[in-house]
Coordinates of C-alpha atoms and ligand atoms in Angstrom, one line a residue:
M770 CA -7.3 34.9 -4.1
T771 CA -7.7 32.0 -1.7
E772 CA -7.6 33.1 2.0
I773 CA -4.5 31.0 2.8
L774 CA -2.6 32.8 0.0
E775 CA -3.8 36.2 1.3
Q776 CA -2.4 35.2 4.7
I777 CA 1.0 34.2 3.2
K778 CA 1.1 37.4 1.3
K779 CA 0.9 39.4 4.6
L780 CA 3.6 37.2 6.1
V781 CA 6.2 37.6 3.4
P782 CA 7.6 41.2 3.6
N783 CA 9.1 41.1 0.1
Y784 CA 6.1 39.4 -1.6
S785 CA 6.9 41.2 -4.8
K786 CA 9.7 38.6 -5.3
I787 CA 7.0 35.9 -5.6
S788 CA 6.2 35.4 -9.3
D789 CA 3.6 32.7 -9.0
T790 CA 1.8 30.4 -6.5
A791 CA 0.4 26.9 -6.9
F792 CA -1.0 24.1 -4.7
E793 CA 0.3 20.6 -4.9
G794 CA -2.4 19.0 -2.9
A795 CA -2.2 20.5 0.6
N796 CA 1.3 21.8 -0.1
I797 CA 1.7 25.4 -1.1
I798 CA 4.3 26.3 -3.6
L799 CA 5.7 29.8 -4.1
Y800 CA 7.8 30.5 -7.2
T801 CA 10.4 33.3 -7.5
K802 CA 12.4 34.8 -10.3
D803 CA 14.9 36.2 -7.8
K804 CA 17.9 33.8 -7.7
G805 CA 19.3 35.3 -4.5
F806 CA 15.9 35.0 -2.8
F807 CA 15.6 31.4 -3.9
L808 CA 19.0 30.4 -2.5
D809 CA 18.6 32.3 0.7
N810 CA 15.2 33.6 1.9
G811 CA 16.5 34.6 5.3
G812 CA 14.2 32.2 7.2
I813 CA 11.1 33.9 6.0
I814 CA 9.5 30.7 4.6
K815 CA 10.3 28.8 7.8
E816 CA 8.4 31.5 9.7
V817 CA 5.4 31.3 7.3
V818 CA 5.3 27.5 7.9
N819 CA 5.4 28.0 11.7
T820 CA 2.6 30.5 11.6
I821 CA 0.1 28.9 9.2
K822 CA 1.1 25.3 10.1
K823 CA 1.0 24.2 6.4
R824 CA 3.8 22.9 4.2
V825 CA 5.1 25.8 2.1
E826 CA 8.0 25.5 -0.4
L827 CA 9.9 28.1 -2.3
R828 CA 11.0 27.1 -5.8
P829 CA 12.7 28.9 -8.7
D830 CA 10.4 30.1 -11.4
P831 CA 10.7 28.0 -14.5
A832 CA 12.0 31.1 -16.2
I833 CA 15.3 31.0 -14.2
T834 CA 16.1 27.3 -14.1
G835 CA 19.3 26.4 -15.9
D836 CA 19.6 24.7 -19.3
M837 CA 18.7 21.1 -18.8
E838 CA 21.6 19.5 -20.6
K839 CA 24.2 21.7 -18.8
S840 CA 22.4 21.2 -15.5
E841 CA 22.4 17.4 -15.8
K842 CA 26.2 17.6 -16.5
I843 CA 26.8 19.7 -13.4
M844 CA 24.6 17.3 -11.3
R845 CA 26.5 14.3 -12.5
E846 CA 29.8 16.0 -11.6
L847 CA 28.7 17.1 -8.2
I848 CA 27.3 13.7 -7.1
P849 CA 30.0 11.2 -6.1
E850 CA 30.4 8.1 -8.3
D851 CA 29.5 5.6 -5.5
A852 CA 25.9 7.1 -5.4
K853 CA 25.4 5.3 -8.7
V854 CA 23.0 7.8 -10.5
S855 CA 20.8 5.8 -12.9
D856 CA 18.7 8.6 -14.3
I857 CA 18.0 12.3 -14.1
I858 CA 14.6 13.4 -15.1
F859 CA 13.5 17.1 -15.4
D860 CA 10.0 18.2 -14.5
P861 CA 10.2 21.8 -16.0
Q862 CA 6.6 22.8 -15.1
R863 CA 7.5 22.4 -11.4
S864 CA 11.2 23.3 -11.6
R865 CA 12.2 19.9 -10.1
A866 CA 15.0 17.5 -11.2
I867 CA 14.4 13.9 -10.1
I868 CA 17.7 12.1 -9.6
E869 CA 17.5 8.4 -9.3
A870 CA 20.4 6.8 -7.4
E871 CA 21.2 3.4 -6.0
K872 CA 22.6 5.1 -2.8
P873 CA 20.5 8.1 -2.1
G874 CA 22.5 8.9 1.0
S875 CA 25.7 9.5 -1.0
A876 CA 23.8 11.6 -3.5
I877 CA 22.4 13.9 -0.8
G878 CA 25.8 14.4 0.9
K879 CA 26.5 15.4 4.6
Q880 CA 23.6 17.6 5.8
G881 CA 22.4 17.9 2.2
E882 CA 25.5 19.8 1.1
I883 CA 25.5 18.3 -2.4
L884 CA 21.8 19.2 -2.9
K885 CA 22.6 22.7 -1.8
E886 CA 25.4 23.0 -4.3
I887 CA 23.1 21.6 -7.1
R888 CA 20.5 24.3 -6.3
K889 CA 23.2 27.0 -6.3
Q890 CA 24.8 26.0 -9.6
T891 CA 21.7 24.9 -11.6
M892 CA 18.7 26.7 -10.1
W893 CA 16.8 23.4 -10.1
V894 CA 15.2 21.8 -7.0
P895 CA 16.8 18.3 -6.8
L896 CA 14.8 15.4 -5.5
I897 CA 16.6 12.1 -4.8
R898 CA 14.7 8.8 -5.4
R899 CA 16.0 5.3 -4.7
T900 CA 16.7 3.1 -7.7
P901 CA 15.3 -0.3 -6.8
A902 CA 18.0 -2.9 -6.2
L903 CA 16.0 -5.4 -8.4
R904 CA 14.8 -3.8 -11.6
S905 CA 11.1 -3.1 -11.4
K906 CA 9.2 -2.5 -14.6
I907 CA 6.1 -1.3 -12.8
I908 CA 8.1 1.4 -10.9
E909 CA 9.7 2.5 -14.2
N910 CA 6.3 2.6 -15.9
I911 CA 4.6 4.5 -13.0
R912 CA 7.4 7.1 -12.9
A913 CA 7.2 7.4 -16.7
V914 CA 3.4 8.0 -16.6
L915 CA 3.9 10.7 -13.9
Y916 CA 6.8 12.4 -15.8
Q917 CA 5.0 12.4 -19.1
N918 CA 1.9 13.9 -17.6
S919 CA 3.6 16.4 -15.5
D920 CA 1.6 19.3 -16.9
Y921 CA -1.7 17.5 -16.1
R922 CA -0.4 16.6 -12.7
R923 CA 0.5 20.2 -11.9
K924 CA -3.1 21.3 -12.8
F925 CA -4.7 18.3 -11.0
L926 CA -2.7 18.9 -7.7
D927 CA -3.6 22.6 -7.9
K928 CA -7.3 21.7 -8.2
V929 CA -7.0 19.4 -5.1
G930 CA -5.4 22.3 -3.2
H931 CA -8.3 24.6 -4.2
R932 CA -10.8 22.0 -2.9
I933 CA -9.0 22.0 0.4
Y934 CA -8.3 25.7 0.8
D935 CA -11.2 27.5 -1.0
G936 CA -13.1 27.3 2.2
P937 CA -16.4 25.8 3.4
I938 CA -19.0 26.1 0.6
K939 CA -22.1 24.7 2.3
S940 CA -23.7 26.4 5.3
K941 CA -23.2 24.3 8.4
K942 CA -26.2 24.0 10.7
E943 CA -25.0 21.1 12.7
D944 CA -21.7 19.1 13.1
W945 CA -21.9 15.4 12.4
V946 CA -19.8 12.4 11.2
R947 CA -21.3 9.3 9.7
V948 CA -19.9 6.1 8.2
T949 CA -21.8 3.8 5.9
Y950 CA -20.6 0.2 5.3
L951 CA -20.7 -0.4 1.5
G952 CA -18.6 -3.6 1.8
G953 CA -16.6 -5.5 4.4
G954 CA -19.3 -5.4 7.0
R955 CA -19.3 -8.8 8.7
Q956 CA -17.3 -10.3 5.8
V957 CA -13.8 -10.5 4.4
G958 CA -13.5 -9.0 1.0
R959 CA -14.8 -5.9 -0.9
S960 CA -13.8 -3.5 2.0
C961 CA -15.4 -0.1 1.5
L962 CA -16.5 2.5 4.0
F963 CA -18.2 5.7 3.0
L964 CA -17.4 8.5 5.4
Q965 CA -19.5 11.7 5.4
T966 CA -19.2 15.0 7.2
P967 CA -21.0 18.3 6.4
E968 CA -18.1 19.2 4.1
S969 CA -16.7 15.9 2.9
K970 CA -17.5 12.6 1.3
V971 CA -14.6 10.1 1.1
L972 CA -14.3 6.4 0.6
L973 CA -12.0 4.3 2.9
D974 CA -10.9 1.5 0.6
C975 CA -12.8 0.1 -2.4
G976 CA -12.0 -3.5 -2.8
V977 CA -13.2 -6.6 -4.7
N978 CA -14.2 -9.9 -3.2
V979 CA -12.6 -12.3 -5.7
A980 CA -14.0 -15.4 -4.0
A981 CA -17.6 -14.2 -4.3
P982 CA -20.1 -14.7 -7.1
D983 CA -20.5 -11.7 -9.5
T984 CA -23.6 -10.3 -7.7
S985 CA -21.7 -9.8 -4.4
M986 CA -18.1 -9.2 -5.6
Y987 CA -18.1 -5.4 -5.5
P988 CA -19.0 -2.8 -2.9
I989 CA -22.6 -1.6 -2.9
L990 CA -21.9 1.7 -4.8
E991 CA -25.6 1.8 -5.8
A992 CA -26.5 2.6 -2.2
P993 CA -28.7 5.7 -2.3
E994 CA -26.4 8.0 -0.3
F995 CA -23.4 7.4 -2.5
K996 CA -23.0 9.5 -5.6
L997 CA -19.7 9.2 -7.4
E998 CA -19.9 12.8 -8.7
E999 CA -19.9 14.1 -5.2
L1000 CA -16.9 12.0 -4.0
D1001 CA -14.0 14.1 -2.7
A1002 CA -11.3 11.5 -2.3
V1003 CA -10.4 7.8 -1.8
I1004 CA -8.2 6.8 1.0
L1005 CA -6.5 3.5 0.4
S1006 CA -5.1 1.6 3.4
H1007 CA -3.1 -1.0 1.5
A1008 CA -2.6 -2.7 -1.8
H1009 CA -4.5 -6.0 -1.3
I1010 CA -7.2 -6.5 -4.0
D1011 CA -10.0 -6.8 -1.4
H1012 CA -9.2 -3.2 -0.4
S1013 CA -7.9 -1.6 -3.6
G1014 CA -9.4 -3.7 -6.5
L1015 CA -12.3 -1.5 -7.6
I1016 CA -10.5 1.9 -7.5
P1017 CA -9.6 1.9 -11.2
Y1018 CA -13.3 1.4 -11.9
L1019 CA -14.2 4.7 -10.1
Y1020 CA -11.9 6.4 -12.6
K1021 CA -13.5 4.6 -15.5
M1022 CA -16.8 6.0 -14.3
G1023 CA -15.5 9.5 -14.4
F1024 CA -14.1 10.1 -10.9
R1025 CA -11.2 12.6 -11.1
G1026 CA -10.4 13.3 -7.5
P1027 CA -7.3 12.1 -5.6
T1028 CA -6.6 8.6 -4.2
Y1029 CA -4.4 8.9 -1.1
C1030 CA -1.9 6.2 -0.1
T1031 CA 1.7 5.5 0.7
P1032 CA 4.2 5.2 -2.3
P1033 CA 4.6 1.4 -2.0
T1034 CA 0.8 1.0 -1.9
R1035 CA 0.5 3.0 -5.1
D1036 CA 3.0 0.9 -6.9
V1037 CA 1.8 -2.5 -5.6
S1038 CA -1.9 -1.7 -6.2
A1039 CA -1.2 -0.6 -9.8
L1040 CA 0.7 -3.8 -10.3
L1041 CA -2.0 -6.1 -8.8
A1042 CA -4.7 -4.3 -10.8
L1043 CA -2.9 -4.9 -14.0
D1044 CA -2.3 -8.5 -13.0
Y1045 CA -6.0 -8.9 -12.2
I1046 CA -6.9 -7.7 -15.7
G1047 CA -4.3 -10.1 -17.2
V1048 CA -5.6 -13.1 -15.2
A1049 CA -9.2 -12.3 -16.2
F1050 CA -8.3 -12.0 -19.8
K1051 CA -6.7 -15.4 -19.8
Q1052 CA -9.9 -16.9 -18.3
A1053 CA -11.9 -15.0 -20.9
R1054 CA -13.7 -13.1 -18.1
K1055 CA -14.6 -9.5 -18.5
T1056 CA -13.3 -7.0 -15.9
L1057 CA -15.0 -3.8 -15.1
F1058 CA -12.0 -1.7 -16.1
D1059 CA -8.9 -1.9 -18.3
S1060 CA -5.3 -0.7 -18.1
S1061 CA -6.1 2.8 -19.1
D1062 CA -8.2 3.1 -16.0
V1063 CA -5.3 1.9 -13.9
K1064 CA -3.2 4.6 -15.5
E1065 CA -5.9 7.2 -14.5
M1066 CA -5.7 5.9 -10.9
V1067 CA -1.9 6.3 -10.9
M1068 CA -2.1 9.9 -12.4
H1069 CA -4.6 10.8 -9.6
T1070 CA -2.8 9.2 -6.7
V1071 CA -1.3 11.5 -4.1
C1072 CA 1.4 9.7 -2.0
I1073 CA 1.8 10.5 1.6
D1074 CA 4.5 9.0 3.9
Y1075 CA 3.8 7.6 7.3
E1076 CA 3.1 10.3 10.0
E1077 CA 2.9 13.1 7.4
V1078 CA -0.1 15.1 8.4
T1079 CA -2.1 16.3 5.3
D1080 CA -5.4 18.2 4.8
I1081 CA -7.5 16.4 2.2
T1082 CA -10.8 18.5 2.3
P1083 CA -11.8 21.6 4.2
D1084 CA -12.6 19.5 7.3
L1085 CA -10.6 16.3 7.0
R1086 CA -6.9 15.9 8.0
L1087 CA -5.3 12.6 7.2
T1088 CA -2.3 10.8 8.7
F1089 CA -1.1 7.3 7.8
Y1090 CA 0.7 5.1 10.4
N1091 CA 2.4 1.8 10.0
A1092 CA -0.1 -1.1 10.1
G1093 CA 2.5 -3.9 10.1
H1094 CA 0.4 -6.0 7.6
I1095 CA 2.2 -5.6 4.2
V1096 CA 4.7 -3.1 2.8
G1097 CA 3.1 0.4 2.9
S1098 CA 0.0 -0.8 4.8
S1099 CA -1.5 2.0 6.8
L1100 CA -3.7 2.7 9.8
C1101 CA -5.7 5.8 8.5
H1102 CA -6.1 8.5 11.1
L1103 CA -8.7 11.2 10.3
H1104 CA -9.0 14.4 12.2
V1105 CA -12.5 15.8 11.5
G1106 CA -13.3 19.5 11.8
N1107 CA -11.5 21.6 14.3
G1108 CA -11.3 18.9 17.0
L1109 CA -14.8 17.7 16.3
H1110 CA -13.9 14.0 16.0
N1111 CA -10.9 11.7 15.5
L1112 CA -11.1 8.2 14.0
V1113 CA -8.7 5.5 13.0
Y1114 CA -9.6 3.0 10.3
T1115 CA -7.1 0.1 10.7
G1116 CA -7.4 -1.5 7.3
D1117 CA -5.7 -4.8 8.0
L1118 CA -3.2 -4.9 10.8
K1119 CA -0.5 -7.0 12.5
Y1120 CA 0.4 -6.3 16.1
L1121 CA 3.6 -8.3 16.2
K1122 CA 7.1 -7.8 14.8
T1123 CA 7.6 -10.0 11.7
K1124 CA 10.7 -10.7 9.6
L1125 CA 9.4 -8.1 7.1
L1126 CA 7.8 -5.3 9.2
E1127 CA 7.5 -3.6 12.6
P1128 CA 4.2 -4.0 14.5
A1129 CA 1.3 -1.6 14.0
T1130 CA 1.5 1.8 15.7
S1131 CA -0.8 2.0 18.8
N1132 CA -0.2 5.7 19.8
F1133 CA -2.2 8.5 18.3
P1134 CA -2.5 12.2 19.1
R1135 CA -6.3 11.8 19.6
L1136 CA -8.8 9.0 19.1
E1137 CA -12.5 8.7 19.6
T1138 CA -13.6 6.0 17.2
L1139 CA -11.6 2.9 16.2
M1140 CA -12.6 0.8 13.2
I1141 CA -10.8 -2.5 13.4
E1142 CA -10.5 -5.6 11.4
A1143 CA -11.6 -9.1 12.7
T1144 CA -10.2 -11.6 10.2
Y1145 CA -9.0 -13.7 13.2
G1146 CA -11.3 -12.0 15.7
G1147 CA -13.1 -15.2 17.0
K1148 CA -12.2 -16.7 20.4
E1149 CA -10.9 -19.8 18.6
N1150 CA -8.6 -17.7 16.4
I1151 CA -5.6 -17.7 18.7
L1152 CA -2.4 -17.7 16.5
G1153 CA 0.4 -19.9 17.8
S1154 CA 4.0 -19.0 18.0
R1155 CA 5.6 -17.7 14.8
M1156 CA 8.8 -19.4 15.7
K1157 CA 7.2 -22.8 15.8
A1158 CA 5.5 -22.1 12.4
E1159 CA 8.8 -21.1 10.9
D1160 CA 10.4 -24.4 12.2
G1161 CA 7.4 -26.3 10.7
M1162 CA 8.0 -24.7 7.3
I1163 CA 11.7 -25.6 7.4
E1164 CA 10.8 -29.2 8.4
V1165 CA 8.5 -29.5 5.4
I1166 CA 11.2 -28.2 3.0
N1167 CA 13.8 -30.5 4.5
K1168 CA 11.5 -33.5 4.0
A1169 CA 10.9 -32.5 0.4
I1170 CA 14.6 -32.2 -0.1
D1171 CA 15.1 -35.8 1.3
E1172 CA 12.3 -37.2 -0.9
K1173 CA 13.1 -35.0 -4.0
G1174 CA 9.6 -33.5 -3.9
K1175 CA 8.4 -30.0 -4.6
V1176 CA 6.9 -27.6 -2.1
L1177 CA 4.2 -25.2 -3.3
I1178 CA 3.5 -22.0 -1.4
P1179 CA 0.4 -20.2 -2.8
V1180 CA 0.7 -16.5 -1.9
L1181 CA -1.2 -13.3 -2.4
G1182 CA 1.8 -11.7 -4.3
V1183 CA 2.4 -9.2 -1.6
G1184 CA 2.8 -9.8 2.2
R1185 CA 3.3 -13.5 3.1
A1186 CA 5.2 -14.0 -0.1
Q1187 CA 8.0 -11.7 1.0
E1188 CA 7.8 -13.0 4.6
A1189 CA 8.2 -16.5 3.3
L1190 CA 11.2 -15.5 1.1
L1191 CA 12.9 -13.9 4.1
I1192 CA 12.3 -17.0 6.3
I1193 CA 13.6 -19.4 3.7
E1194 CA 16.6 -17.2 2.8
D1195 CA 17.5 -16.9 6.5
A1196 CA 17.1 -20.7 7.1
M1197 CA 19.3 -21.5 4.1
M1198 CA 22.0 -19.1 5.1
K1199 CA 22.1 -20.5 8.6
G1200 CA 22.1 -24.1 7.2
R1201 CA 18.7 -24.9 8.9
I1202 CA 17.5 -25.9 5.4
K1203 CA 19.9 -28.6 4.6
E1204 CA 20.5 -27.8 1.0
K1205 CA 20.5 -24.7 -1.1
V1206 CA 17.6 -25.8 -3.4
P1207 CA 16.2 -23.3 -5.9
V1208 CA 13.3 -21.2 -4.7
Y1209 CA 11.2 -20.4 -7.8
V1210 CA 9.5 -17.1 -7.6
Q1211 CA 6.7 -16.6 -10.1
G1212 CA 6.5 -13.3 -12.1
L1213 CA 4.2 -11.2 -10.0
V1214 CA 5.7 -12.1 -6.7
W1215 CA 9.1 -11.2 -8.1
D1216 CA 7.9 -7.7 -9.3
V1217 CA 6.4 -7.0 -5.9
T1218 CA 9.6 -8.1 -4.2
A1219 CA 11.4 -5.6 -6.5
I1220 CA 9.1 -2.8 -5.2
H1221 CA 10.1 -3.8 -1.6
T1222 CA 13.8 -3.0 -2.5
A1223 CA 12.8 0.5 -3.7
Y1224 CA 11.2 1.4 -0.3
P1225 CA 13.4 0.0 2.5
D1226 CA 12.2 2.8 4.8
Y1227 CA 8.8 1.0 4.8
L1228 CA 10.3 -2.3 6.1
G1229 CA 11.3 -3.5 9.5
R1230 CA 14.5 -2.4 11.0
T1231 CA 16.6 -5.6 10.4
V1232 CA 15.8 -6.0 6.7
R1233 CA 15.9 -2.2 6.1
Q1234 CA 19.5 -2.1 7.4
A1235 CA 20.4 -5.2 5.3
I1236 CA 19.1 -3.4 2.2
F1237 CA 21.0 -0.2 3.0
R1238 CA 24.1 -2.3 3.0
N1239 CA 23.1 -3.7 -0.5
D1240 CA 25.7 -6.5 -0.3
T1241 CA 23.5 -8.2 2.3
N1242 CA 20.1 -7.5 0.7
P1243 CA 18.3 -10.8 1.4
F1244 CA 16.0 -10.3 -1.7
L1245 CA 19.1 -10.4 -3.9
S1246 CA 20.1 -13.8 -2.8
D1247 CA 21.0 -16.2 -5.6
I1248 CA 18.7 -18.9 -4.3
F1249 CA 15.8 -17.0 -5.8
K1250 CA 15.0 -17.9 -9.4
K1251 CA 12.6 -15.8 -11.4
V1252 CA 10.0 -17.7 -13.4
A1253 CA 8.9 -15.3 -16.1
G1254 CA 6.4 -17.1 -18.3
K1255 CA 4.5 -20.2 -19.3
K1256 CA 7.6 -21.9 -20.8
E1257 CA 9.7 -21.4 -17.7
Q1258 CA 6.8 -22.5 -15.6
E1259 CA 6.6 -25.8 -17.5
E1260 CA 10.4 -26.3 -17.0
V1261 CA 9.9 -26.0 -13.2
I1262 CA 6.9 -28.4 -13.3
N1263 CA 9.0 -31.0 -15.2
S1264 CA 12.2 -30.4 -13.2
P1265 CA 13.3 -33.5 -11.3
G1266 CA 15.1 -32.1 -8.3
P1267 CA 13.6 -30.8 -5.1
C1268 CA 12.5 -27.1 -5.1
V1269 CA 10.3 -24.5 -3.5
I1270 CA 7.7 -22.6 -5.5
V1271 CA 6.3 -19.3 -4.4
A1272 CA 3.4 -18.3 -6.7
T1273 CA 0.1 -16.5 -6.9
S1274 CA -2.9 -16.7 -6.4
G1275 CA -3.0 -17.1 -2.7
M1276 CA -6.2 -19.2 -2.5
L1277 CA -5.6 -21.4 -5.5
T1278 CA -8.4 -19.6 -7.4
A1279 CA -6.4 -18.8 -10.6
G1280 CA -2.9 -18.1 -11.9
A1281 CA 0.3 -20.0 -11.6
S1282 CA -0.3 -21.5 -8.2
L1283 CA -3.4 -23.3 -9.5
E1284 CA -1.4 -24.6 -12.5
Y1285 CA 1.4 -25.9 -10.2
F1286 CA -1.1 -27.5 -7.9
R1287 CA -2.8 -29.3 -10.8
H1288 CA 0.5 -31.0 -11.6
M1289 CA 1.5 -31.6 -8.0
Y1290 CA -1.6 -32.9 -6.1
D1291 CA -1.2 -36.6 -7.0
N1292 CA 2.3 -37.1 -5.8
P1293 CA 2.9 -37.9 -2.1
K1294 CA 6.4 -36.5 -2.2
N1295 CA 5.1 -33.0 -2.8
A1296 CA 3.8 -30.6 -0.2
V1297 CA 1.6 -27.5 -0.3
M1298 CA 1.7 -25.0 2.5
F1299 CA -0.8 -22.2 3.3
L1300 CA 0.4 -19.1 5.1
S1301 CA -2.6 -17.0 4.9
Y1302 CA -6.4 -16.9 5.2
Q1303 CA -8.4 -19.0 2.8
S1304 CA -11.8 -17.6 1.9
E1305 CA -14.9 -19.8 1.9
G1306 CA -15.7 -21.2 -1.5
T1307 CA -12.1 -21.3 -2.8
L1308 CA -10.1 -24.4 -3.8
G1309 CA -7.5 -23.3 -1.1
R1310 CA -10.2 -23.6 1.6
I1311 CA -11.2 -27.1 0.3
V1312 CA -7.6 -28.3 0.2
Q1313 CA -6.8 -26.7 3.6
S1314 CA -9.8 -28.4 5.2
G1315 CA -8.2 -31.8 4.5
M1316 CA -10.7 -33.1 2.0
K1317 CA -9.1 -36.0 0.0
N1318 CA -11.5 -36.7 -2.8
F1319 CA -13.5 -34.1 -4.7
T1320 CA -14.3 -32.8 -8.1
Y1321 CA -12.8 -29.5 -9.3
V1322 CA -13.3 -27.7 -12.6
F1323 CA -10.0 -26.7 -14.3
D1324 CA -10.5 -24.6 -17.5
D1325 CA -14.1 -25.8 -17.8
K1326 CA -13.0 -29.5 -17.4
P1327 CA -14.2 -31.2 -14.3
E1328 CA -11.4 -33.4 -12.8
N1329 CA -11.8 -36.0 -10.0
I1330 CA -9.1 -35.1 -7.5
D1331 CA -7.5 -37.8 -5.4
M1332 CA -5.2 -35.8 -3.1
K1333 CA -1.8 -37.4 -2.4
I1334 CA 0.2 -34.2 -1.8
S1335 CA 0.8 -33.4 1.9
V1336 CA -1.1 -30.3 3.1
H1337 CA 0.3 -28.0 5.8
N1338 CA -1.1 -24.9 7.5
F1339 CA 1.1 -22.2 8.8
A1340 CA -1.7 -19.6 9.4
D1341 CA 0.2 -18.7 12.5
L1342 CA 2.5 -16.7 10.2
S1343 CA -0.5 -14.6 9.1
G1344 CA -0.1 -11.0 8.3
H1345 CA -3.3 -10.4 10.2
A1346 CA -3.4 -9.9 14.0
G1347 CA -4.7 -13.0 15.7
R1348 CA -7.3 -12.8 18.4
S1349 CA -4.9 -12.2 21.3
E1350 CA -3.1 -9.5 19.3
L1351 CA -6.4 -7.7 18.6
M1352 CA -7.3 -7.8 22.3
N1353 CA -3.8 -6.6 23.2
Y1354 CA -4.1 -3.9 20.7
L1355 CA -7.2 -2.6 22.4
R1356 CA -5.4 -2.8 25.7
N1357 CA -2.5 -0.8 24.5
V1358 CA -4.1 1.7 22.1
N1359 CA -3.6 5.2 23.3
P1360 CA -5.7 7.2 23.9
K1361 CA -8.6 4.7 24.6
P1362 CA -11.4 5.1 22.0
K1363 CA -14.9 5.7 23.0
K1364 CA -16.4 3.6 20.3
V1365 CA -15.1 0.5 18.4
L1366 CA -16.6 -0.7 15.1
V1367 CA -15.5 -4.1 14.0
N1368 CA -15.4 -5.1 10.3
H1369 CA -13.5 -7.3 7.8
G1370 CA -14.2 -10.7 9.4
E1371 CA -16.7 -13.5 9.1
S1372 CA -20.0 -12.6 10.8
S1373 CA -19.4 -14.7 14.0
R1374 CA -15.9 -13.4 14.4
C1375 CA -16.9 -9.8 14.1
L1376 CA -19.7 -10.3 16.7
D1377 CA -17.4 -12.3 19.0
L1378 CA -14.6 -9.7 18.9
A1379 CA -17.1 -6.8 19.4
S1380 CA -18.7 -8.4 22.4
S1381 CA -15.4 -9.4 23.9
I1382 CA -14.0 -5.9 23.6
H1383 CA -17.2 -4.5 25.2
K1384 CA -17.0 -6.9 28.1
M1385 CA -13.2 -6.5 28.7
Y1386 CA -12.7 -2.8 28.2
R1387 CA -16.2 -1.4 28.7
I1388 CA -16.1 0.3 25.4
E1389 CA -19.2 0.8 23.2
T1390 CA -18.9 -1.6 20.2
D1391 CA -20.7 -2.5 17.1
A1392 CA -20.2 -4.9 14.1
P1393 CA -22.2 -3.1 11.4
K1394 CA -23.7 -5.0 8.5
N1395 CA -23.3 -3.8 4.9
L1396 CA -25.5 -0.8 4.1
E1397 CA -25.7 0.1 7.8
T1398 CA -24.8 3.7 8.7
V1399 CA -23.3 4.6 12.1
R1400 CA -23.2 8.1 13.4
L1401 CA -19.9 8.7 15.0
K1402 CA -20.6 12.2 16.3
Ligands
ZN2671 ZN1 -4.8 -7.2 3.4

């Protein structure tokens, strides 16, 4: 028996009432066949939790759960109508009933009284999930995959628990922590850090650089120190392809360990991975993985909420904090060993309040090494006022309305897309945009927006409250028109009136935005606006730079482009922290780190930020190159 279970056995006086035990990742589940004990354990479980400082849950043994059909009927009777239950799904292996409702608060009841009554009358553990206000196929599919493979999930999560709790296997001679840059060192794209301790080997992100040639698109997994079969876990900071894009490939190559991320990150990254496959298919390009590998990733994902502390290996404890960058984006805090070392990997961060999100957290219980991004890390990368940029966007749209032109906003699907929708919705409601013209939202952006409505807890205060009140949910505004396929896209292209188009990809490399651009660039009434970083080598970067005449190859056909469309840059609305925000972050981060490692930025920007932080705050800094290893402890 694992030591932690032995410990629990000693703490529970009537342990004979426990019929079975299981791990669900770091959580410990006790099952009982004693109905009375399940309903009232007399505070014993609480005491166990306080003593061992791990999450312990008492559940009814599957042998005593009520008949599913009858139980569902009881649940539907107990939950008030206004909660709008959309589905009840039973997970018999784990004695849980997942109740999907539009208003979770009403389903839970005051102080959870309805849930208590459900437990009493049905002997099931009820879990309430929010039904997205906009229907999301991907959420439905992900939930279906997890429910259908519930038996596999139970075994997998138990295995993860054993890896955490079965104790140190190797003999430790010396304590150390090292991180190797497999991608994202002095570059934007293919972010991938390999963290090693005497007990653990984990990847922090594993992304794809879509703008790079094949040879340098992927992290350098062939580095001699990296062996997939020894990998314990993947930690995913957020759902952008340059951080998440290669994770399905790890599963294709046989990895069966957990990927840790927040729930919105799981849903959005699965969606973007499937889209990535779809786009490549249309371009007759091969991808390294297919949709079955994305499914494997979903099945092996362990979701953790912000500020929920979780052991992930015998010597690593992970906590996610809000990073302010996109929905579900996380600063990853790792506590190594017993107080040996504490590090934060920021992934991408924003240190200002936006329409969509709160600024990144800057307070941590402990911190020695900070690994921070430098997308806008150079001295010259000061972002201007967001308010001015919003005004500028509104002006461009108003001008297009006057001239009956179209406005194209190429977006990454998640992040600036939803920020732009919120800005436009707000301006139209307040009459700052003079006419309620249609805002066409292309398929993928729409799906991602739907995911936002499922996780209001991950959004900024204002929009969260608006969603809770459903009738004021800005994402449900009737100005937004979904564009589902090629035919509808053509109708938008040929439509006469003024409109706004929000479409992927964000750098005009592929997808709908490229198609729209192709039909829009030769008309001076039209406008294109960029809200985010444009990588070197992309069409977005060329257009953004102001070049007027150049040749571009669309579908293998070179086209001589004579740009008439007006080009606007609102990078000040970026989801990344600008130079001043990064420096402010270093000023405010608490406690002060002893070492700062800079990554995720063009070489000069990484070096500039590293040297400025060193000069200003007297902290040891470095901007490692790919394949460099830094010893943190
Ligand atoms: Zn990002």
